[in-house]
Structure formats: C-alpha cells, structure tokens
Amino acid sequence: MEQDSAVSWNFRGSEKVKESCTHSISRLVVEVMKNVIARDKIIHLGIGDPSSVPCFRTAFAAEDAIISALRSATFNGSSPTSGLPQARSSIAEYLSQDLPDKLSADDIYVTVGARQAIEVVLTVLARPGANILLPRPWYPLYEAFVAFTGLEARHFDLLPENGWQVDLDAVKNIADDNTVAMVIINPGNPCGNVFTHEHLKNIAETAEKLGILVMADESYGHLAYGSTPFTPMGVFGSVVPVITVGSLSKRWFVPGWRLGWIAISDPTSILQGSKIVESIKGNIAICSDPTTFTQGAVPQILENTAGEFYSKTASILREDAEICYDLIKQIPCIACPHKPDGSMFVMVKLHISQLENIKDDMEFCTMLAKEESVIVLPGFILGLKNWLRITYAQEPSTLKDGLGRMKAFCLRHARKMQG
C-alpha cells in the first residue's frame, strides 16, 4: 500500500537529546576504537572502568554479600522509591564516619549509580533562568545533563599550575543572582587531583557568600593515595548546604552493579524552605530503582569489606600513578603538570606543534589507536583541546607497555628539526 505523500508527520527526535549525546565519552571512545587494526593487543587507557583488570577484582565480601542477598529470597520484590531502609541507614553510617554532623537514613536517597544521582540533582535544580557553575576540565556527563535540563552552564577553571585547584576568583566573577550551585569533583575526574581540607573550606566559604549550594561528586571518594588525604565536602555542611553524590562503583570496582546515592549534608536546615529536598523525593519517586538485591547487600558490603582490600587497591593505584607520571616525562611532546594522587586519571598537555601531520588531539588519538592499538581520550571532550586524559588503572606491566607504545608513536611522528 502506497503512503499518501501529502501526510505531514508530527514527530521528530529531541534536539536536547541530540545535543546531550555529543558529550558522551563512550561514544567518542567507540569512534577512536574504529581505527584499531591489531585488536588482539589493545591497551585500554581511555575509560575509567578497570573491573576487567585482574588486580582490581572487587572484594570477596562484596561478592558474598550479593550472593547472600540474592539467595535469601528476601529481595525479589520492589523497594521503596528512596531505597531500602537498611541500605539508606548503612550508607548514612558509612558516610558519617568522616563527618562532624552525622547523617541519618532520611538524608540518603539510593539511586541507579552515581549517573542517576547526578541526573536527579541537576533536574531538581533546573528552574527557568537558572545557571550552574561547572569545572573545566569537566566530566562530560554534567555537560550532557545540563544541556538536557535547560540549565545554563558557566565554567570556572581548574588550575594545573596549582594542582588543579578551583579558580575561586573566577567562581566569584561568573556567579550572579540566578546561580543555584557549583559542582566539584573530588577526587578529581579527569585530573587525578585531591583537594586539601583548606581548599575545600575556601570553596565552602565562597559558596556561602554567593548564597549557592555545593554539589559534591565523590564517586572516587577515598581513592586518594598521595600526600593529601580525602576530605568529604560534607565536613563543611554547617557552612554551606552540600549535596553529595557517590556510589559503590569506583571504590569497589563494580560499575555494573549500578548502586549510587544522594546524601544531604545540611545540619543548619538551610534547604528546608527551598523545596530542594522535597523535589529530590518527588523526582526519585518517578525514577527507576536500583535492583533490590543489590540494595539488600549494601549493609554487608560496607560493614564486611576488609581494610586490606582498600589498602591493596590504593597501593596498586599509587604504583600505577608513579609509573604513569615517570614514563610520561620521557615522552616528547607530552607534559604532565601535576602528578595524580587520586581517582585513576591524569590530564596531560599535548604539544601539537612538535608533531608532524597531526593537527589536534582527536587525530592524535585516532592515529595512536591505528598504529599502536592504545586507546586514550582526547581532551576536547573534557573542555581542554589538545590535552589527553589517560586512565592508568591497569596491571602495572600493561600500563608500561601502553605508555611505551605511546612514546614510540610520538618519536615516530616528531617534527624534524630544521638544519
């Protein structure tokens, strides 16, 4: 049957979704990987998911907790929209270990990973005309959700020469009466930095003066292994309201378990009159819930994971960071302004003028994938053109191999000196 050519169809794809998709790391890595020829020797230094790397297998206590929860037949039904009470209570207790003002179960909302937690908070903040302050370099998921919700993004720089600290003068200059919040990521993705207690205090005091809340992404919380210990932003909840997002994904190396949370640190009840908390509850109520058996396992995971597991993984990441920093210094055309001491990433500057026939960071990454089967992330997707993000959470021997191939690539493409 022929269709009537005069029919006018009243549907089309969302432009907001289309714009949001341009910020996807996964899509970009797929594009880079299309150039790989020798697929039997790929070294992945592009995505922060080391769950398949043998030395980063999750804790046995975490696996046992999942098995026990599943076999109990107690967690086969739906959970309350805010999460199982026992999961919320155990997360509150876990986070409160590092806070002066203790959290209760009512301060916690369980989500489908930190990704959904970020989406919920940004959606709640997105009133008409509002803007939000985001770091540059950024984690692209924030750019995607901001584009989708209609918030205006305003960017402050992280300063490589100061250990990727926040440029607080820039924060003051770009904020106005429509600014609702600033976002910090600590430990840092993509920079591998860890903010000091003093710097976090300065951030809190700046936000207080501006009358905005702080959204703290602590997905890599406690993955700090340098000279600066991890301090949660919630420590300063009595100075400024703090909404923290986190998850099991990174510290336990289980991103596929999709268990995250939103935590409200507001001991002086500043948020009560803003309807922020009520809006979070309402948004959570219409979202998908994390699997109930994973929620049921949370108390055992948090209580029974041995300190040895944490110290072992931190030791491996510390070794990887040292290897990465030391070997990058030997690679021509690449400079590392700050040794990473947290998360699993480092940002490095690409001196593109020192290379022949490579015009930018994307071309560098596609040619590196084709010639050496090494995958790294071009910095433009993170807001810094002609930089690279390297994920070093690998077996140390594999990391050395990958960086050795990168060095060979750079030597091969180095611009010849004019004699």
Tab-separated table of C-alpha atoms in Angstrom:
chain	number	residue	atom	x	y	z
A	1	MET	CA	0.000	0.000	0.000
A	2	GLU	CA	1.415	3.362	-1.021
A	3	GLN	CA	1.678	6.104	1.575
A	4	ASP	CA	-0.002	9.438	0.953
A	5	SER	CA	2.851	11.843	0.178
A	6	ALA	CA	0.703	14.729	1.418
A	7	VAL	CA	0.634	13.413	5.005
A	8	SER	CA	2.528	15.627	7.450
A	9	TRP	CA	4.004	13.542	10.269
A	10	ASN	CA	4.072	15.360	13.605
A	11	PHE	CA	7.068	13.819	15.316
A	12	ARG	CA	10.832	14.284	15.353
A	13	GLY	CA	13.812	13.489	17.543
A	14	SER	CA	14.582	15.704	20.508
A	15	GLU	CA	17.240	18.335	19.842
A	16	LYS	CA	18.110	18.329	23.553
A	17	VAL	CA	18.869	14.605	23.445
A	18	LYS	CA	20.897	15.081	20.261
A	19	GLU	CA	22.935	17.844	21.933
A	20	SER	CA	23.394	15.765	25.090
A	21	CYS	CA	24.798	12.840	23.104
A	22	THR	CA	27.703	14.978	21.855
A	23	HIS	CA	29.110	14.834	25.409
A	24	SER	CA	29.344	11.030	25.612
A	25	ILE	CA	32.788	9.612	26.430
A	26	SER	CA	31.652	6.115	25.468
A	27	ARG	CA	30.545	7.232	22.003
A	28	LEU	CA	33.842	9.015	21.443
A	29	VAL	CA	35.904	6.018	22.561
A	30	VAL	CA	33.932	3.848	20.127
A	31	GLU	CA	34.869	6.312	17.372
A	32	VAL	CA	38.544	6.119	18.345
A	33	MET	CA	38.462	2.317	18.518
A	34	LYS	CA	37.167	2.051	14.952
A	35	ASN	CA	40.731	2.828	13.902
A	36	VAL	CA	42.312	-0.124	15.730
A	37	ILE	CA	43.782	-2.782	13.449
A	38	ALA	CA	45.521	-5.229	15.820
A	39	ARG	CA	42.590	-5.964	18.105
A	40	ASP	CA	44.393	-8.786	19.883
A	41	LYS	CA	46.751	-6.341	21.612
A	42	ILE	CA	44.552	-3.360	22.509
A	43	ILE	CA	45.541	-1.489	25.652
A	44	HIS	CA	42.632	0.492	27.079
A	45	LEU	CA	43.706	3.716	28.750
A	46	GLY	CA	40.572	5.608	27.797
A	47	ILE	CA	37.645	4.617	30.067
A	48	GLY	CA	37.545	4.550	33.868
A	49	ASP	CA	36.227	1.007	34.243
A	50	PRO	CA	39.002	-1.298	35.445
A	51	SER	CA	36.581	-4.035	36.579
A	52	SER	CA	38.014	-6.459	33.994
A	53	VAL	CA	41.604	-5.877	35.172
A	54	PRO	CA	42.573	-8.839	37.419
A	55	CYS	CA	44.338	-6.762	40.083
A	56	PHE	CA	41.177	-4.700	40.604
A	57	ARG	CA	38.740	-7.520	41.278
A	58	THR	CA	36.190	-6.454	43.849
A	59	ALA	CA	36.293	-7.567	47.499
A	60	PHE	CA	35.199	-11.137	48.219
A	61	ALA	CA	32.996	-9.719	50.983
A	62	ALA	CA	31.122	-7.688	48.380
A	63	GLU	CA	30.576	-10.736	46.168
A	64	ASP	CA	29.456	-12.817	49.160
A	65	ALA	CA	27.029	-10.079	50.176
A	66	ILE	CA	25.393	-10.073	46.742
A	67	ILE	CA	25.106	-13.867	46.706
A	68	SER	CA	23.680	-13.936	50.234
A	69	ALA	CA	21.128	-11.226	49.452
A	70	LEU	CA	20.037	-12.958	46.249
A	71	ARG	CA	19.719	-16.400	47.821
A	72	SER	CA	17.801	-15.087	50.816
A	73	ALA	CA	14.694	-14.647	48.619
A	74	THR	CA	14.038	-11.535	50.720
A	75	PHE	CA	14.872	-9.037	47.998
A	76	ASN	CA	12.914	-10.217	44.959
A	77	GLY	CA	10.269	-7.522	45.149
A	78	SER	CA	10.289	-3.796	44.587
A	79	SER	CA	11.918	-1.425	47.051
A	80	PRO	CA	10.604	1.886	48.395
A	81	THR	CA	11.365	4.673	45.926
A	82	SER	CA	14.004	6.272	48.171
A	83	GLY	CA	15.699	2.914	48.751
A	84	LEU	CA	15.539	0.088	51.287
A	85	PRO	CA	15.663	1.460	54.855
A	86	GLN	CA	18.602	-0.804	55.767
A	87	ALA	CA	20.562	0.356	52.695
A	88	ARG	CA	19.918	4.017	53.474
A	89	SER	CA	20.887	3.548	57.128
A	90	SER	CA	24.126	1.741	56.295
A	91	ILE	CA	25.131	4.361	53.697
A	92	ALA	CA	24.411	7.123	56.226
A	93	GLU	CA	26.585	5.347	58.806
A	94	TYR	CA	29.365	4.765	56.263
A	95	LEU	CA	29.470	8.409	55.183
A	96	SER	CA	29.120	9.723	58.741
A	97	GLN	CA	32.425	8.159	59.764
A	98	ASP	CA	34.163	11.159	58.180
A	99	LEU	CA	31.662	13.898	59.102
A	100	PRO	CA	31.283	16.077	62.208
A	101	ASP	CA	27.489	16.167	61.769
A	102	LYS	CA	26.098	12.665	61.432
A	103	LEU	CA	23.705	11.735	58.652
A	104	SER	CA	20.517	9.753	59.125
A	105	ALA	CA	18.730	7.402	56.748
A	106	ASP	CA	16.389	10.296	55.898
A	107	ASP	CA	19.367	12.182	54.424
A	108	ILE	CA	20.102	9.395	51.915
A	109	TYR	CA	18.415	8.530	48.605
A	110	VAL	CA	19.517	5.375	46.784
A	111	THR	CA	19.928	5.653	43.012
A	112	VAL	CA	20.847	3.613	39.939
A	113	GLY	CA	24.514	4.515	40.221
A	114	ALA	CA	26.031	7.989	40.547
A	115	ARG	CA	24.863	8.728	36.994
A	116	GLN	CA	21.218	8.767	38.041
A	117	ALA	CA	22.114	10.688	41.201
A	118	ILE	CA	23.673	13.428	39.052
A	119	GLU	CA	20.664	13.485	36.735
A	120	VAL	CA	18.213	13.791	39.635
A	121	VAL	CA	20.064	16.655	41.337
A	122	LEU	CA	20.560	18.643	38.130
A	123	THR	CA	16.934	18.133	37.147
A	124	VAL	CA	15.768	19.406	40.527
A	125	LEU	CA	17.995	22.492	40.280
A	126	ALA	CA	16.847	23.384	36.763
A	127	ARG	CA	14.327	26.157	37.358
A	128	PRO	CA	13.766	28.629	34.469
A	129	GLY	CA	16.667	31.044	34.023
A	130	ALA	CA	18.959	29.236	36.462
A	131	ASN	CA	22.648	28.681	35.861
A	132	ILE	CA	25.127	26.316	37.462
A	133	LEU	CA	28.905	26.583	37.829
A	134	LEU	CA	30.845	23.639	36.406
A	135	PRO	CA	34.585	22.906	36.456
A	136	ARG	CA	36.777	22.923	33.353
A	137	PRO	CA	38.164	20.416	32.506
A	138	TRP	CA	34.894	18.678	33.151
A	139	TYR	CA	33.296	15.269	33.375
A	140	PRO	CA	31.124	15.302	30.213
A	141	LEU	CA	28.074	13.764	31.880
A	142	TYR	CA	27.426	17.110	33.576
A	143	GLU	CA	27.512	18.912	30.254
A	144	ALA	CA	25.056	16.372	28.831
A	145	PHE	CA	22.531	16.623	31.653
A	146	VAL	CA	22.811	20.412	31.839
A	147	ALA	CA	22.051	20.606	28.113
A	148	PHE	CA	19.101	18.248	28.584
A	149	THR	CA	17.579	20.033	31.590
A	150	GLY	CA	17.948	23.537	30.182
A	151	LEU	CA	20.263	24.836	32.894
A	152	GLU	CA	22.845	27.355	31.735
A	153	ALA	CA	26.395	26.079	32.275
A	154	ARG	CA	29.040	28.565	33.378
A	155	HIS	CA	32.580	27.292	33.698
A	156	PHE	CA	35.345	28.010	36.163
A	157	ASP	CA	38.853	26.720	35.525
A	158	LEU	CA	40.794	24.163	37.487
A	159	LEU	CA	44.369	25.450	37.593
A	160	PRO	CA	47.017	22.886	36.545
A	161	GLU	CA	49.838	25.023	37.912
A	162	ASN	CA	48.141	24.919	41.343
A	163	GLY	CA	47.476	21.187	41.457
A	164	TRP	CA	44.155	21.625	39.610
A	165	GLN	CA	42.627	23.694	42.409
A	166	VAL	CA	39.454	25.682	41.741
A	167	ASP	CA	39.966	29.223	40.447
A	168	LEU	CA	37.832	30.814	43.165
A	169	ASP	CA	38.221	34.304	41.707
A	170	ALA	CA	36.608	33.013	38.515
A	171	VAL	CA	33.786	31.457	40.545
A	172	LYS	CA	33.020	34.847	42.104
A	173	ASN	CA	33.160	36.598	38.735
A	174	ILE	CA	30.806	34.294	36.830
A	175	ALA	CA	28.147	33.839	39.547
A	176	ASP	CA	25.049	36.019	39.675
A	177	ASP	CA	21.602	36.088	41.264
A	178	ASN	CA	20.450	33.194	39.054
A	179	THR	CA	23.299	30.882	40.066
A	180	VAL	CA	21.958	27.914	42.032
A	181	ALA	CA	25.008	25.742	42.706
A	182	MET	CA	28.615	24.935	41.931
A	183	VAL	CA	29.889	21.446	41.191
A	184	ILE	CA	33.154	19.999	42.445
A	185	ILE	CA	34.550	16.545	41.724
A	186	ASN	CA	36.880	15.241	44.415
A	187	PRO	CA	38.998	13.150	43.972
A	188	GLY	CA	39.162	14.590	40.504
A	189	ASN	CA	37.924	13.186	37.242
A	190	PRO	CA	39.609	13.903	34.841
A	191	CYS	CA	42.612	15.469	36.611
A	192	GLY	CA	43.545	12.957	39.324
A	193	ASN	CA	43.769	15.708	41.942
A	194	VAL	CA	42.654	15.611	45.594
A	195	PHE	CA	41.511	18.867	47.195
A	196	THR	CA	43.035	19.779	50.553
A	197	HIS	CA	40.898	20.409	53.629
A	198	GLU	CA	41.849	24.091	53.462
A	199	HIS	CA	40.870	24.439	49.799
A	200	LEU	CA	37.510	22.767	50.422
A	201	LYS	CA	36.946	25.195	53.299
A	202	ASN	CA	37.644	28.085	50.932
A	203	ILE	CA	35.194	26.624	48.420
A	204	ALA	CA	32.515	26.348	51.128
A	205	GLU	CA	33.058	29.928	52.278
A	206	THR	CA	32.928	31.207	48.702
A	207	ALA	CA	29.663	29.357	48.062
A	208	GLU	CA	28.207	30.711	51.312
A	209	LYS	CA	28.985	34.298	50.281
A	210	LEU	CA	27.327	33.685	46.917
A	211	GLY	CA	24.281	32.031	48.509
A	212	ILE	CA	24.593	28.840	46.460
A	213	LEU	CA	24.831	25.180	47.431
A	214	VAL	CA	27.719	22.871	46.613
A	215	MET	CA	27.112	19.690	44.645
A	216	ALA	CA	30.000	17.383	45.504
A	217	ASP	CA	30.688	14.442	43.208
A	218	GLU	CA	32.607	11.985	45.378
A	219	SER	CA	32.280	8.947	43.130
A	220	TYR	CA	36.019	8.364	43.697
A	221	GLY	CA	35.764	9.045	47.423
A	222	HIS	CA	38.668	7.544	49.425
A	223	LEU	CA	40.614	6.682	46.260
A	224	ALA	CA	43.354	9.050	47.438
A	225	TYR	CA	46.867	7.697	47.797
A	226	GLY	CA	49.180	10.706	47.614
A	227	SER	CA	50.179	13.209	50.274
A	228	THR	CA	46.674	14.750	50.514
A	229	PRO	CA	44.045	12.676	52.359
A	230	PHE	CA	40.476	12.608	51.122
A	231	THR	CA	38.149	15.057	52.886
A	232	PRO	CA	34.435	14.861	52.060
A	233	MET	CA	32.745	18.161	51.254
A	234	GLY	CA	30.043	17.328	53.787
A	235	VAL	CA	32.539	18.264	56.507
A	236	PHE	CA	31.552	21.852	55.690
A	237	GLY	CA	27.796	21.256	55.681
A	238	SER	CA	27.374	23.720	58.558
A	239	VAL	CA	28.942	26.449	56.370
A	240	VAL	CA	27.044	25.753	53.141
A	241	PRO	CA	24.437	23.134	52.143
A	242	VAL	CA	26.136	20.195	50.428
A	243	ILE	CA	24.505	17.612	48.170
A	244	THR	CA	26.899	14.710	47.672
A	245	VAL	CA	26.629	12.030	45.006
A	246	GLY	CA	28.542	8.777	45.291
A	247	SER	CA	28.383	5.068	44.559
A	248	LEU	CA	29.860	1.634	45.083
A	249	SER	CA	31.213	1.677	41.528
A	250	LYS	CA	34.726	3.050	41.922
A	251	ARG	CA	35.969	2.132	45.400
A	252	TRP	CA	34.734	-1.449	44.937
A	253	PHE	CA	35.386	-1.574	41.147
A	254	VAL	CA	31.813	-2.659	40.341
A	255	PRO	CA	30.315	-0.020	37.994
A	256	GLY	CA	27.969	-2.634	36.564
A	257	TRP	CA	26.209	-3.068	39.903
A	258	ARG	CA	24.634	0.384	39.451
A	259	LEU	CA	24.251	1.341	43.117
A	260	GLY	CA	24.637	5.014	43.971
A	261	TRP	CA	23.292	7.594	46.383
A	262	ILE	CA	22.449	11.200	47.064
A	263	ALA	CA	23.404	12.458	50.531
A	264	ILE	CA	22.179	15.738	52.013
A	265	SER	CA	24.561	17.460	54.462
A	266	ASP	CA	22.567	20.379	55.827
A	267	PRO	CA	22.774	20.414	59.639
A	268	THR	CA	21.519	24.015	59.852
A	269	SER	CA	18.426	23.168	57.738
A	270	ILE	CA	19.053	25.873	55.136
A	271	LEU	CA	17.459	23.741	52.415
A	272	GLN	CA	14.174	23.240	54.255
A	273	GLY	CA	12.496	26.316	52.799
A	274	SER	CA	13.820	25.779	49.278
A	275	LYS	CA	11.806	22.663	48.382
A	276	ILE	CA	15.059	21.094	47.114
A	277	VAL	CA	14.728	18.015	49.325
A	278	GLU	CA	11.024	17.617	48.525
A	279	SER	CA	11.851	17.878	44.819
A	280	ILE	CA	14.530	15.199	45.131
A	281	LYS	CA	12.000	12.917	46.819
A	282	GLY	CA	9.484	13.612	44.077
A	283	ASN	CA	11.966	13.017	41.269
A	284	ILE	CA	13.222	9.790	42.833
A	285	ALA	CA	9.610	8.603	43.096
A	286	ILE	CA	9.195	8.580	39.299
A	287	CYS	CA	12.641	7.093	38.504
A	288	SER	CA	13.726	3.501	38.158
A	289	ASP	CA	15.049	1.880	41.343
A	290	PRO	CA	18.352	0.036	41.776
A	291	THR	CA	17.998	-3.742	41.897
A	292	THR	CA	16.599	-4.667	45.302
A	293	PHE	CA	19.061	-7.488	45.977
A	294	THR	CA	21.989	-5.096	45.422
A	295	GLN	CA	20.421	-2.704	47.923
A	296	GLY	CA	19.949	-5.637	50.290
A	297	ALA	CA	23.664	-6.416	50.036
A	298	VAL	CA	24.804	-2.872	50.865
A	299	PRO	CA	24.942	-3.258	54.675
A	300	GLN	CA	27.199	-6.322	54.412
A	301	ILE	CA	29.367	-4.724	51.716
A	302	LEU	CA	30.003	-1.617	53.796
A	303	GLU	CA	30.440	-3.470	57.079
A	304	ASN	CA	32.421	-6.531	55.978
A	305	THR	CA	34.866	-5.240	53.358
A	306	ALA	CA	38.276	-5.651	54.953
A	307	GLY	CA	40.677	-2.746	55.288
A	308	GLU	CA	43.244	-4.895	53.498
A	309	PHE	CA	41.180	-4.656	50.300
A	310	TYR	CA	41.227	-0.854	50.400
A	311	SER	CA	44.930	-0.637	51.181
A	312	LYS	CA	45.859	-3.149	48.465
A	313	THR	CA	43.950	-1.350	45.709
A	314	ALA	CA	45.278	2.025	46.861
A	315	SER	CA	48.809	0.616	46.724
A	316	ILE	CA	48.317	-0.595	43.144
A	317	LEU	CA	46.857	2.739	42.066
A	318	ARG	CA	49.750	4.557	43.741
A	319	GLU	CA	52.222	2.392	41.822
A	320	ASP	CA	50.301	2.984	38.586
A	321	ALA	CA	50.295	6.743	39.182
A	322	GLU	CA	54.056	6.750	39.773
A	323	ILE	CA	54.660	4.694	36.619
A	324	CYS	CA	52.420	6.964	34.576
A	325	TYR	CA	53.994	10.172	35.827
A	326	ASP	CA	57.567	8.921	35.413
A	327	LEU	CA	57.070	7.478	31.921
A	328	ILE	CA	55.128	10.482	30.618
A	329	LYS	CA	58.136	12.651	31.459
A	330	GLN	CA	60.100	10.549	28.941
A	331	ILE	CA	57.612	11.101	26.109
A	332	PRO	CA	58.395	14.020	23.799
A	333	CYS	CA	55.535	16.399	23.003
A	334	ILE	CA	53.585	15.476	26.162
A	335	ALA	CA	53.775	17.271	29.523
A	336	CYS	CA	52.178	16.360	32.837
A	337	PRO	CA	51.669	19.441	35.042
A	338	HIS	CA	50.707	17.562	38.202
A	339	LYS	CA	51.317	14.016	39.419
A	340	PRO	CA	47.971	12.358	40.092
A	341	ASP	CA	47.241	11.434	43.687
A	342	GLY	CA	43.623	10.327	43.476
A	343	SER	CA	40.959	8.660	41.321
A	344	MET	CA	42.524	6.861	38.325
A	345	PHE	CA	43.173	9.586	35.750
A	346	VAL	CA	45.775	12.107	34.697
A	347	MET	CA	45.483	15.055	32.322
A	348	VAL	CA	48.499	15.716	30.109
A	349	LYS	CA	49.233	18.570	27.728
A	350	LEU	CA	49.811	17.661	24.082
A	351	HIS	CA	52.296	19.983	22.352
A	352	ILE	CA	50.792	19.516	18.929
A	353	SER	CA	53.301	21.854	17.216
A	354	GLN	CA	56.058	19.321	17.942
A	355	LEU	CA	54.352	16.652	15.832
A	356	GLU	CA	54.301	16.164	12.054
A	357	ASN	CA	50.973	15.828	10.228
A	358	ILE	CA	48.840	15.632	13.391
A	359	LYS	CA	46.527	18.608	13.684
A	360	ASP	CA	44.819	18.080	17.050
A	361	ASP	CA	44.123	15.778	19.989
A	362	MET	CA	41.416	13.782	18.208
A	363	GLU	CA	43.714	12.990	15.282
A	364	PHE	CA	46.477	12.058	17.744
A	365	CYS	CA	44.154	9.568	19.461
A	366	THR	CA	42.823	8.020	16.246
A	367	MET	CA	46.319	7.586	14.788
A	368	LEU	CA	47.643	6.184	18.080
A	369	ALA	CA	44.802	3.647	18.050
A	370	LYS	CA	45.535	2.683	14.446
A	371	GLU	CA	49.302	2.384	14.765
A	372	GLU	CA	49.754	1.169	18.346
A	373	SER	CA	46.333	-0.165	19.466
A	374	VAL	CA	46.454	2.133	22.501
A	375	ILE	CA	43.266	3.983	23.465
A	376	VAL	CA	43.407	7.341	25.262
A	377	LEU	CA	40.796	10.086	25.478
A	378	PRO	CA	41.163	13.378	23.561
A	379	GLY	CA	40.880	16.375	25.840
A	380	PHE	CA	38.404	18.368	23.740
A	381	ILE	CA	35.541	16.205	25.075
A	382	LEU	CA	36.608	17.362	28.563
A	383	GLY	CA	36.812	21.040	27.657
A	384	LEU	CA	40.589	21.208	27.041
A	385	LYS	CA	41.555	20.979	23.387
A	386	ASN	CA	44.953	19.404	22.683
A	387	TRP	CA	45.117	17.701	26.058
A	388	LEU	CA	44.701	13.985	26.766
A	389	ARG	CA	43.135	12.051	29.616
A	390	ILE	CA	44.972	8.835	30.441
A	391	THR	CA	43.327	6.207	32.631
A	392	TYR	CA	46.146	4.406	34.432
A	393	ALA	CA	44.143	1.818	36.432
A	394	GLN	CA	45.802	-1.164	34.780
A	395	GLU	CA	48.149	-4.005	35.568
A	396	PRO	CA	51.495	-2.183	36.002
A	397	SER	CA	53.119	-4.240	33.228
A	398	THR	CA	50.276	-3.410	30.821
A	399	LEU	CA	50.491	0.274	31.705
A	400	LYS	CA	54.242	0.288	30.989
A	401	ASP	CA	53.597	-1.396	27.631
A	402	GLY	CA	50.906	1.116	26.665
A	403	LEU	CA	52.983	4.159	27.586
A	404	GLY	CA	55.996	2.634	25.819
A	405	ARG	CA	53.932	2.356	22.636
A	406	MET	CA	52.803	5.959	23.060
A	407	LYS	CA	56.433	7.066	23.355
A	408	ALA	CA	57.339	5.144	20.194
A	409	PHE	CA	54.403	6.766	18.390
A	410	CYS	CA	55.476	10.266	19.445
A	411	LEU	CA	59.089	9.658	18.430
A	412	ARG	CA	57.951	8.384	15.054
A	413	HIS	CA	55.806	11.475	14.435
A	414	ALA	CA	58.096	14.085	15.988
A	415	ARG	CA	58.650	17.140	13.842
A	416	LYS	CA	62.103	17.076	12.319
A	417	MET	CA	64.415	19.884	13.357
A	418	GLN	CA	65.430	22.198	10.540
A	419	GLY	CA	69.205	22.028	9.992
